[in-house]
Coordinates of C-alpha atoms in Angstrom, one line a residue:
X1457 CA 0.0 0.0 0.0
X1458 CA 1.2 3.6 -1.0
X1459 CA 0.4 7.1 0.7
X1460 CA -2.6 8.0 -1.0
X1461 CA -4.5 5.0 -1.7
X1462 CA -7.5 4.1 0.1
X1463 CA -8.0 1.3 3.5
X1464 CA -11.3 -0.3 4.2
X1465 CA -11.1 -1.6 7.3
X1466 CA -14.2 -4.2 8.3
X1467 CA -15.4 -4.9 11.7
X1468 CA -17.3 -7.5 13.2
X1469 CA -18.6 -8.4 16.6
X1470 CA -17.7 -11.7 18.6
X1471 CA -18.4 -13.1 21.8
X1472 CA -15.2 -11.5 23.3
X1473 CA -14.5 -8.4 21.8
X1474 CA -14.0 -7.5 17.9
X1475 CA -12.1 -8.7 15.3
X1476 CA -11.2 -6.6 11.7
X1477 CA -9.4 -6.6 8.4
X1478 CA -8.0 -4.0 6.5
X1479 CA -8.1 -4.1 2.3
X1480 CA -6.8 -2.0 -0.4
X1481 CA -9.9 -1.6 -2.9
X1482 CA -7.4 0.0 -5.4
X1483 CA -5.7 -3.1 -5.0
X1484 CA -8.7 -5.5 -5.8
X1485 CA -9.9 -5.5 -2.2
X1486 CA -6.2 -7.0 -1.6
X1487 CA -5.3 -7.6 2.1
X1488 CA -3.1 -5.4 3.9
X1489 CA -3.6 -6.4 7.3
X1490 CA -5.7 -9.1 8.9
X1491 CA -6.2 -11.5 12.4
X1492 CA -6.2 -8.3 14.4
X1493 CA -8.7 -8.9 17.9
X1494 CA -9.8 -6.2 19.7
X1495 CA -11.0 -7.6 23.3
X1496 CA -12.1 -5.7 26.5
X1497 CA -9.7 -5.0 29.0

């Protein structure tokens, strides 16, 4: 990914906090980052 270019970053509920992706639409929805959990502390 490159300055400029645009992130989607998707989101989604679990039982124990949240977990998301990032993709590069420009980049045919290629995946820049992924596995990251977000959980209460």
């Amino acid at each position: 990914v490159f300055p400029g270019e645009t992130l989607r970053l998707s989101v989604w509920k679990n039982d124990g906090g949240y977990e998301a992706v990032v993709t590069a639409p420009e980049r045919d929805n290629a995946v820049a980052l992924a596995g990251v959990e977000f959980v209460p502390a």
